[in-house]
Coordinates of C-alpha atoms and ligand atoms in Angstrom, one line a residue:
M299 CA 113.4 141.8 100.7
R300 CA 113.0 143.4 104.2
I301 CA 113.4 141.9 107.4
D302 CA 109.7 141.5 108.1
D303 CA 109.1 139.5 105.1
I304 CA 111.2 136.7 106.6
V305 CA 108.7 133.7 107.6
E306 CA 109.2 131.0 109.9
G307 CA 109.5 127.4 108.9
L308 CA 108.7 124.2 111.1
S309 CA 110.0 121.0 111.0
Y310 CA 108.7 117.7 112.6
S311 CA 110.4 118.1 115.8
D312 CA 109.2 121.6 116.3
V313 CA 105.6 120.3 116.9
L314 CA 103.4 117.8 118.7
L315 CA 99.8 116.4 117.8
V316 CA 97.4 117.6 120.5
P317 CA 95.7 114.5 121.9
R318 CA 92.0 114.7 121.3
K319 CA 89.0 112.6 122.4
S320 CA 89.2 109.1 120.8
G321 CA 86.4 106.9 119.5
V322 CA 89.3 104.3 118.5
D323 CA 88.6 101.2 120.8
S324 CA 91.7 99.3 119.2
R325 CA 94.7 100.2 117.3
K326 CA 93.8 97.6 114.8
S327 CA 90.3 99.3 114.0
V328 CA 92.3 102.2 112.3
N329 CA 92.4 102.2 108.6
T330 CA 95.6 103.5 107.0
S331 CA 94.8 103.2 103.5
T332 CA 95.5 106.0 101.3
N333 CA 95.5 107.0 97.4
I334 CA 99.1 108.5 96.0
T335 CA 97.4 109.1 92.8
K336 CA 93.8 108.8 91.6
D337 CA 94.4 105.0 90.7
I338 CA 97.1 104.0 93.2
K339 CA 95.7 102.8 96.5
L340 CA 98.1 101.9 99.3
N341 CA 97.0 100.0 102.5
V342 CA 99.8 101.5 104.3
P343 CA 101.0 105.2 103.5
I344 CA 104.6 104.2 103.3
V345 CA 106.9 104.5 100.2
S346 CA 110.5 103.3 100.0
A347 CA 113.0 105.8 98.6
N348 CA 114.2 105.4 94.8
M349 CA 117.8 105.4 96.0
D350 CA 120.4 102.9 95.0
T351 CA 121.0 101.8 98.7
V352 CA 117.1 101.4 99.3
T353 CA 114.9 100.1 96.5
E354 CA 115.2 97.4 93.9
S355 CA 113.0 94.6 93.2
R356 CA 113.6 92.9 96.5
M357 CA 112.7 96.0 98.5
A358 CA 109.8 96.6 96.4
I359 CA 108.4 93.2 96.8
A360 CA 108.7 93.4 100.3
M361 CA 107.0 96.8 100.7
A362 CA 104.0 95.8 98.6
M363 CA 103.5 92.8 100.5
E364 CA 103.3 94.9 103.5
G365 CA 100.9 97.3 102.1
G366 CA 103.0 100.0 100.6
I367 CA 104.9 100.6 97.5
G368 CA 108.6 100.6 96.6
I369 CA 110.1 103.0 93.8
I370 CA 113.0 101.3 92.0
H371 CA 115.8 103.6 91.7
R372 CA 116.9 104.7 88.1
F373 CA 120.8 104.3 88.4
M374 CA 121.0 101.3 86.1
D375 CA 120.6 101.0 82.4
I376 CA 117.0 101.0 80.9
E377 CA 116.6 97.0 80.4
K378 CA 117.8 96.4 84.1
E379 CA 115.5 98.9 85.4
A380 CA 112.4 97.4 83.3
A381 CA 113.7 93.9 84.7
E382 CA 113.5 95.2 88.0
V383 CA 109.8 96.2 87.5
T384 CA 109.1 92.9 85.8
R385 CA 110.5 90.8 88.9
V386 CA 108.0 92.6 91.2
K387 CA 105.0 92.1 88.9
R388 CA 106.0 88.4 88.7
A389 CA 106.4 88.0 92.2
H390 CA 104.2 85.7 94.1
S391 CA 103.6 86.5 97.5
Y392 CA 103.2 83.0 98.2
I393 CA 106.6 81.8 96.8
I394 CA 109.7 82.1 98.8
D395 CA 112.2 82.9 96.0
H396 CA 115.3 82.1 98.3
P397 CA 114.6 79.4 100.5
Y398 CA 116.7 78.5 103.3
S399 CA 119.0 75.3 102.0
I400 CA 121.9 73.3 103.2
G401 CA 124.7 71.1 101.5
K402 CA 124.4 67.4 101.4
N403 CA 127.6 67.0 103.4
A404 CA 126.6 69.3 106.2
T405 CA 125.9 67.9 109.8
V406 CA 122.9 67.8 111.7
G407 CA 124.5 70.4 114.3
E408 CA 124.8 73.1 111.3
A409 CA 121.3 72.2 110.3
R410 CA 120.1 73.0 113.9
E411 CA 122.1 76.1 114.0
I412 CA 120.6 77.5 110.9
M413 CA 117.1 76.4 111.8
S414 CA 117.2 78.1 115.1
K415 CA 119.0 81.1 113.9
D416 CA 116.5 81.9 111.1
G417 CA 113.6 80.6 112.9
V418 CA 112.6 77.9 110.3
S419 CA 111.3 74.5 110.7
G420 CA 113.1 72.8 107.5
L421 CA 115.6 73.2 105.1
L422 CA 116.0 72.2 101.3
V423 CA 119.3 70.0 100.8
V424 CA 120.9 70.9 97.7
D425 CA 124.1 70.0 96.0
A426 CA 126.8 72.6 95.0
S427 CA 124.5 73.7 91.6
R428 CA 121.4 74.0 93.9
K429 CA 119.9 71.0 92.6
L430 CA 117.3 69.5 94.9
L431 CA 118.5 66.3 96.9
G432 CA 115.9 66.2 99.7
I433 CA 114.1 68.1 102.4
L434 CA 115.4 68.1 106.0
S435 CA 112.6 69.1 108.7
D436 CA 113.1 69.5 112.4
R437 CA 111.1 66.3 113.0
D438 CA 113.8 64.4 111.1
I439 CA 116.5 65.5 113.6
R440 CA 114.6 65.8 116.9
F441 CA 115.9 62.8 118.2
V442 CA 119.4 62.4 116.5
K443 CA 121.9 62.7 119.5
D444 CA 125.4 63.2 117.6
D445 CA 125.6 66.6 116.0
K446 CA 128.0 65.4 113.6
T447 CA 125.6 63.1 111.8
P448 CA 125.4 64.0 108.0
V449 CA 121.8 65.4 107.0
S450 CA 122.0 63.2 103.9
G451 CA 121.0 60.1 106.0
Q452 CA 118.1 61.9 107.9
M453 CA 116.7 64.0 104.9
T454 CA 113.4 62.8 102.9
P455 CA 115.2 62.0 99.7
R456 CA 114.2 63.6 96.2
R457 CA 112.4 60.5 95.0
K458 CA 110.0 60.5 97.7
L459 CA 109.4 64.6 97.2
V460 CA 106.4 65.9 95.3
V461 CA 107.6 69.2 93.6
G462 CA 106.2 71.9 91.6
H463 CA 107.4 73.9 88.3
P464 CA 108.4 77.7 88.9
D465 CA 105.4 79.2 87.2
I466 CA 102.8 77.2 89.4
S467 CA 99.7 79.0 89.8
P468 CA 98.3 79.2 93.4
D469 CA 95.3 76.9 92.4
E470 CA 97.5 74.1 91.2
A471 CA 99.9 74.7 94.3
L472 CA 97.0 74.2 96.6
K473 CA 95.8 71.2 94.9
L474 CA 99.1 69.5 95.3
L475 CA 99.7 70.6 98.8
D476 CA 96.1 69.3 99.8
K477 CA 96.2 65.9 97.8
N478 CA 99.6 65.0 99.2
R479 CA 99.0 66.2 102.7
L480 CA 102.1 68.5 102.3
E481 CA 103.7 71.2 104.5
K482 CA 106.3 72.3 101.9
L483 CA 106.4 72.1 98.1
P484 CA 109.7 72.9 96.5
L485 CA 109.8 74.3 93.1
V486 CA 112.1 73.0 90.6
D487 CA 113.0 73.7 87.0
K488 CA 113.6 71.0 84.3
K489 CA 116.9 70.3 85.7
D490 CA 115.8 69.9 89.4
V491 CA 117.3 73.2 90.3
V492 CA 115.7 74.8 93.3
K493 CA 113.8 78.1 92.0
G494 CA 111.5 78.6 95.3
L495 CA 109.5 77.1 97.8
I496 CA 105.6 77.2 98.7
T497 CA 104.5 76.5 102.2
S498 CA 100.9 75.5 102.9
K499 CA 101.0 78.4 105.5
D500 CA 102.0 81.1 103.1
I501 CA 99.7 80.3 100.5
Y502 CA 96.9 80.1 102.8
L503 CA 97.8 83.4 104.3
S504 CA 98.4 85.1 101.0
M505 CA 95.1 84.0 99.4
H506 CA 93.3 85.4 102.7
S507 CA 95.3 88.5 103.2
E508 CA 94.3 92.0 102.4
K509 CA 97.7 93.5 103.3
P510 CA 99.5 93.6 100.2
A511 CA 99.2 96.5 97.8
K512 CA 98.0 94.9 94.5
D513 CA 97.1 96.1 90.9
R514 CA 93.8 95.2 89.2
K515 CA 95.3 91.9 88.2
G516 CA 96.3 91.0 91.6
R517 CA 100.1 91.6 91.4
L518 CA 102.1 93.6 93.6
L519 CA 102.3 97.5 93.0
V520 CA 105.6 99.1 92.0
G521 CA 106.8 102.4 90.9
A522 CA 110.1 103.4 89.0
A523 CA 112.1 106.4 89.0
I524 CA 113.1 108.3 85.9
G525 CA 114.9 111.7 84.9
V526 CA 114.1 114.4 82.7
K527 CA 116.9 114.4 80.4
G528 CA 118.5 112.3 77.7
D529 CA 116.7 108.7 77.0
Y530 CA 114.0 109.4 79.8
I531 CA 111.1 109.0 77.4
D532 CA 112.4 105.7 76.3
R533 CA 113.1 104.7 79.8
A534 CA 109.5 105.5 80.7
R535 CA 108.4 103.5 77.6
A536 CA 110.4 100.5 78.7
L537 CA 109.2 100.7 82.4
M538 CA 105.6 101.0 81.2
R539 CA 105.9 97.9 79.0
A540 CA 107.2 96.1 82.2
E541 CA 104.0 97.4 83.8
A542 CA 105.2 99.8 86.2
D543 CA 102.3 101.3 87.9
V544 CA 103.8 104.7 88.3
L545 CA 106.8 106.7 87.3
V546 CA 108.4 109.2 89.7
L547 CA 110.6 112.0 88.4
D548 CA 113.7 111.8 90.4
I549 CA 115.0 115.4 90.4
A550 CA 116.5 117.3 93.5
H551 CA 115.1 120.5 92.4
G552 CA 111.7 119.9 90.7
H553 CA 110.6 123.4 90.0
S554 CA 112.3 124.0 87.0
N555 CA 111.2 124.6 83.2
S556 CA 113.1 121.2 82.2
V557 CA 110.8 119.1 84.7
I558 CA 107.4 121.0 83.5
E559 CA 108.5 120.3 80.0
A560 CA 109.4 116.6 80.7
I561 CA 105.8 116.1 82.5
K562 CA 104.1 117.5 79.4
K563 CA 106.0 115.2 77.2
L564 CA 105.6 112.0 79.3
K565 CA 101.8 112.6 79.4
K566 CA 101.6 113.4 75.7
E567 CA 104.0 110.6 74.5
V568 CA 103.7 107.8 76.9
E569 CA 100.3 106.1 76.9
G570 CA 98.5 105.6 80.3
V571 CA 101.4 106.9 82.5
Q572 CA 101.2 108.2 85.9
V573 CA 103.7 110.7 87.0
I574 CA 104.5 111.6 90.4
A575 CA 106.7 114.8 90.1
G576 CA 109.3 116.4 92.4
N577 CA 111.0 117.4 94.7
V578 CA 109.4 120.6 95.5
A579 CA 108.6 122.4 98.8
T580 CA 106.4 125.6 97.8
K581 CA 102.9 126.2 96.5
E582 CA 103.9 127.7 93.5
A583 CA 105.8 124.6 92.4
V584 CA 102.8 122.3 93.2
E585 CA 100.6 124.5 90.9
D586 CA 103.1 124.5 88.1
L587 CA 103.8 120.8 88.1
V588 CA 100.0 120.0 88.4
A589 CA 99.3 122.3 85.6
A590 CA 101.8 120.7 83.5
G591 CA 99.9 117.1 84.1
A592 CA 101.4 115.8 87.3
D593 CA 99.4 113.1 89.0
G594 CA 101.1 113.4 92.3
I595 CA 103.9 115.7 94.0
K596 CA 106.7 114.5 96.0
V597 CA 107.7 117.3 98.6
G598 CA 111.0 117.8 100.3
I599 CA 114.0 119.9 99.8
G600 CA 116.9 118.9 102.0
P601 CA 115.3 117.1 104.9
G602 CA 116.9 113.7 104.3
A603 CA 119.2 112.0 106.5
A604 CA 121.9 111.9 104.0
C605 CA 121.4 115.3 102.3
I606 CA 123.5 118.3 102.7
T607 CA 121.8 120.4 100.2
R608 CA 121.0 122.9 102.8
T609 CA 124.4 123.4 104.0
V610 CA 126.1 123.1 100.6
T611 CA 123.4 125.3 98.7
G612 CA 121.8 127.5 101.5
A613 CA 118.5 126.4 100.1
G614 CA 115.7 124.4 101.6
M615 CA 112.7 124.3 103.5
P616 CA 111.8 123.0 106.8
Q617 CA 109.7 119.8 105.9
L618 CA 106.5 120.3 107.9
T619 CA 105.8 123.7 106.5
A620 CA 106.9 122.4 103.2
V621 CA 104.4 119.7 103.4
M622 CA 101.5 121.8 104.7
D623 CA 102.0 124.3 102.0
C624 CA 102.3 121.9 99.2
A625 CA 99.5 119.6 100.4
E626 CA 97.1 122.7 100.6
A627 CA 97.8 123.7 97.0
A628 CA 97.7 120.0 95.6
D629 CA 94.5 119.8 97.6
K630 CA 93.0 122.5 95.7
M631 CA 94.0 120.8 92.2
G632 CA 92.6 117.3 93.4
V633 CA 96.2 115.9 93.6
K634 CA 97.9 114.1 96.4
T635 CA 101.5 114.8 97.9
I636 CA 104.0 112.4 99.2
A637 CA 106.3 113.8 102.4
D638 CA 109.8 112.8 101.2
G639 CA 112.6 112.6 103.7
G640 CA 113.4 113.3 107.1
I641 CA 111.3 110.7 108.8
K642 CA 113.1 109.6 111.9
D643 CA 110.4 107.9 113.9
S644 CA 107.0 106.7 113.4
G645 CA 105.8 109.8 115.1
D646 CA 106.9 111.8 112.3
I647 CA 104.8 109.8 109.9
T648 CA 101.7 110.7 111.9
K649 CA 102.8 114.2 111.9
A650 CA 103.5 114.2 107.8
L651 CA 100.0 112.7 107.4
A652 CA 98.2 115.0 109.6
A653 CA 100.2 118.1 108.0
G654 CA 98.3 116.8 104.5
A655 CA 100.6 114.3 102.7
A656 CA 99.0 111.1 101.5
A657 CA 101.9 109.2 102.2
V658 CA 105.6 109.2 103.4
M659 CA 108.6 108.3 101.5
M660 CA 111.4 106.9 103.5
G661 CA 115.2 106.2 102.5
S662 CA 117.4 105.6 106.0
A663 CA 114.8 103.9 107.7
F664 CA 114.7 101.1 105.2
A665 CA 118.4 101.1 104.2
G666 CA 119.2 98.9 107.2
T667 CA 117.0 96.0 106.4
D668 CA 117.6 92.8 104.7
E669 CA 115.9 93.7 101.6
S670 CA 117.9 96.8 100.8
P671 CA 120.6 96.5 97.9
G672 CA 123.3 98.0 100.3
Y673 CA 126.2 96.2 101.5
F674 CA 127.1 95.2 105.1
V675 CA 130.0 96.7 107.2
T676 CA 130.9 95.9 110.5
R677 CA 132.3 98.1 113.2
K678 CA 133.2 97.1 116.8
G679 CA 131.3 94.0 116.3
I680 CA 128.1 95.7 115.3
K681 CA 126.5 95.3 111.8
Y682 CA 125.7 98.3 109.6
K683 CA 124.3 98.5 106.0
S684 CA 125.6 101.2 103.7
Y685 CA 123.4 104.0 102.7
R686 CA 124.3 107.0 100.6
G687 CA 122.6 110.1 99.2
M688 CA 122.2 109.9 95.4
A689 CA 123.8 113.2 95.2
S690 CA 127.0 112.0 97.2
F691 CA 130.3 112.0 95.6
G692 CA 130.3 108.0 95.4
A693 CA 126.7 108.1 93.8
N694 CA 127.8 110.7 91.2
I695 CA 130.9 108.6 90.3
S696 CA 128.7 105.4 90.0
R697 CA 126.7 107.1 87.8
K698 CA 129.3 108.4 85.6
R699 CA 130.4 104.7 85.4
L700 CA 127.2 103.7 83.9
D701 CA 127.9 105.9 80.8
K702 CA 131.6 105.0 80.4
A703 CA 134.4 102.8 82.0
E704 CA 137.1 105.8 82.1
I705 CA 136.1 109.0 83.8
D706 CA 138.0 112.2 82.9
P707 CA 139.7 113.7 86.0
Q708 CA 138.1 117.1 85.4
E709 CA 134.9 115.3 85.7
V710 CA 135.7 114.3 89.0
F711 CA 136.9 117.6 90.1
D712 CA 133.6 119.1 88.9
I713 CA 131.4 117.3 91.3
V714 CA 129.9 119.4 94.1
P715 CA 128.2 116.7 96.4
E716 CA 124.8 117.5 97.9
G717 CA 124.8 114.1 99.8
V718 CA 126.8 112.0 102.2
E719 CA 127.8 108.4 102.1
S720 CA 127.4 106.3 105.3
S721 CA 126.0 103.6 106.9
V722 CA 122.8 102.8 109.0
P723 CA 122.5 100.1 111.9
Y724 CA 121.2 96.6 110.6
K725 CA 117.6 96.0 111.6
G726 CA 116.6 92.8 110.1
S727 CA 113.4 92.4 107.8
V728 CA 111.6 95.2 106.2
K729 CA 108.2 93.5 107.6
E730 CA 109.5 94.3 111.2
T731 CA 110.3 97.9 110.5
V732 CA 106.8 98.6 108.6
Y733 CA 105.2 96.7 111.5
Q734 CA 106.7 98.9 114.0
M735 CA 106.1 102.2 112.0
V736 CA 102.5 101.3 111.0
G737 CA 101.8 100.3 114.8
G738 CA 103.2 103.9 115.9
L739 CA 101.1 105.6 113.2
R740 CA 97.8 103.6 114.5
S741 CA 98.5 104.6 118.1
G742 CA 99.1 108.3 117.0
M743 CA 95.8 108.4 114.9
S744 CA 94.2 107.1 118.1
Y745 CA 95.7 109.9 120.2
A746 CA 94.6 112.2 117.4
G747 CA 91.0 110.9 117.6
A748 CA 91.2 109.7 114.1
T749 CA 90.1 106.3 112.6
D750 CA 91.2 107.1 109.0
L751 CA 93.7 109.3 107.3
E752 CA 91.2 112.0 106.1
Q753 CA 90.0 112.4 109.7
L754 CA 93.6 112.6 111.1
R755 CA 94.2 115.5 108.7
K756 CA 90.9 117.0 109.7
N757 CA 91.1 116.6 113.5
A758 CA 94.9 117.6 113.6
K759 CA 96.1 120.2 116.0
F760 CA 99.6 120.9 116.3
I761 CA 101.2 122.4 119.2
R762 CA 104.7 124.1 118.9
L763 CA 107.3 123.2 121.1
T764 CA 109.6 125.5 123.2
F765 CA 113.1 124.5 123.7
S766 CA 112.3 122.9 127.1
A767 CA 109.2 121.1 125.7
A768 CA 111.5 119.7 122.9
K769 CA 114.0 118.4 125.5
E770 CA 111.0 116.9 127.5
S771 CA 109.9 115.3 124.4
Y772 CA 112.9 113.6 122.8
E773 CA 115.6 113.4 125.2
K774 CA 114.9 110.0 126.9
L775 CA 116.8 107.4 128.7
Q776 CA 118.7 105.1 126.2
G777 CA 118.3 101.3 126.0
Ligands
LIG105 P1 115.6 109.8 104.5 O1 115.7 110.8 105.5 O2 114.5 109.1 104.5 O3 115.5 110.6 103.2 O4 116.6 109.3 104.6 C1 115.3 110.0 101.8 C2 115.1 110.9 100.8 O5 116.4 112.0 100.7 C3 116.5 112.5 99.5 N1 117.9 112.3 98.9 C4 118.9 113.4 99.0 N2 118.6 114.7 99.2 N3 120.9 114.9 98.4 C5 119.8 115.7 99.1 O6 119.6 116.6 99.2 C6 121.2 113.7 98.4 O7 122.4 113.1 97.9 C7 120.1 112.8 98.6 N4 119.7 111.5 98.2 C8 118.4 111.3 98.7 C9 115.4 112.0 98.5 O8 114.4 112.6 98.2 C10 115.2 110.7 99.5 O9 113.8 110.0 99.0

């Protein structure tokens, strides 16, 4: 190779989208729907990453409810991953799985605190085994002067409550709510243990909402990750039996013979499977994986917040260039791409989609939400949630522990991490995060003069930033 052969690569922060004439009257009139494979349509182009501190069923349910999709990570045994998929497929958007509750010995003061902190107007009153004892609404305690008054004397007791069974259909629930003029319908099993709650507002919204990303049967969409070695075919079959909508190959360097062979085998041996393959960063890789049968391509080598692949290995590709190159090649072959990693702000989403990606995958942006499986950490009174790269030391150890309780010290020595273990600020619900992200995207599309993602890509004109232009763009007053 000669020095002249070295080309330049760009990342999101190296460019801005040039503002274009806009025919968009309101952000709301912008259409953000997209297809990530021929059959999978999302209402918002956002995918939560298949990482063990990001996506299990709770995150996947929340993502699909907001119009995107979550990809369940694969670092659990086959049955558990399939059960996570089933949980999403069974989730009813109108059922609150874990309704706010309070013990029967609690006081009105405690109930007021929970209601105001969590912004709810009612609580289920339960015993230690979560058996339903009553409902306490804010109206029941509005005029109670003494905060020490027990809730048990103020609640509507169980005998006066109408309840439903956990598998109740939306029609049945609506009928019960309507006939009895109810606001809330607790769901209980045969032993009267609380299994959920339906509110008339939620069921109405769910039946009239077009936001959730759903399959043909009206169930939430969900994807699941698999590897390319060992029992991956068994895993794929189990996930398909659980009715996963798409399988995602979770491989750091996806341009390899083993990935190509795995795609061929999956397409041949697992009926009806749709495979998104990756991760890659070049045209040649896209061509090879699509030729092998991939239904979608995931792009990104090293841009992720917890990735140290580039520093450890010296290999990688600036993400904007990778997305543009791969999307161009994928387009020619009639396949979509997902830009995976390195999204820091909503502006980066607009740039990734303008560069040709059909959707973005994000890890760190969602790790701090209520729905991620990570644990809480508090530092100097501020709440954080754990976030780790899947090639980090800790994730490597957890993976080895899945197979055996005792790990050989040599195996520990052999680990060369390509990811870090860290934490990200706690930021509330996925709903709020997606709302902010999609709001930014909608505005970005309007600046680019686009009413849908196809137009965004067509109209997109990037301008490259000088050092001082980048400073002018990103160095802003804090808080
Ligand atoms: P963000 O920036 O959204 O990136 O947090 C999420 C993506 O990062 C990738 N990932 C890794 N890459 N080493 C890497 O080089 C790792 O340990 C690692 N863990 C996750 C992955 O593509 C994810 O979707």
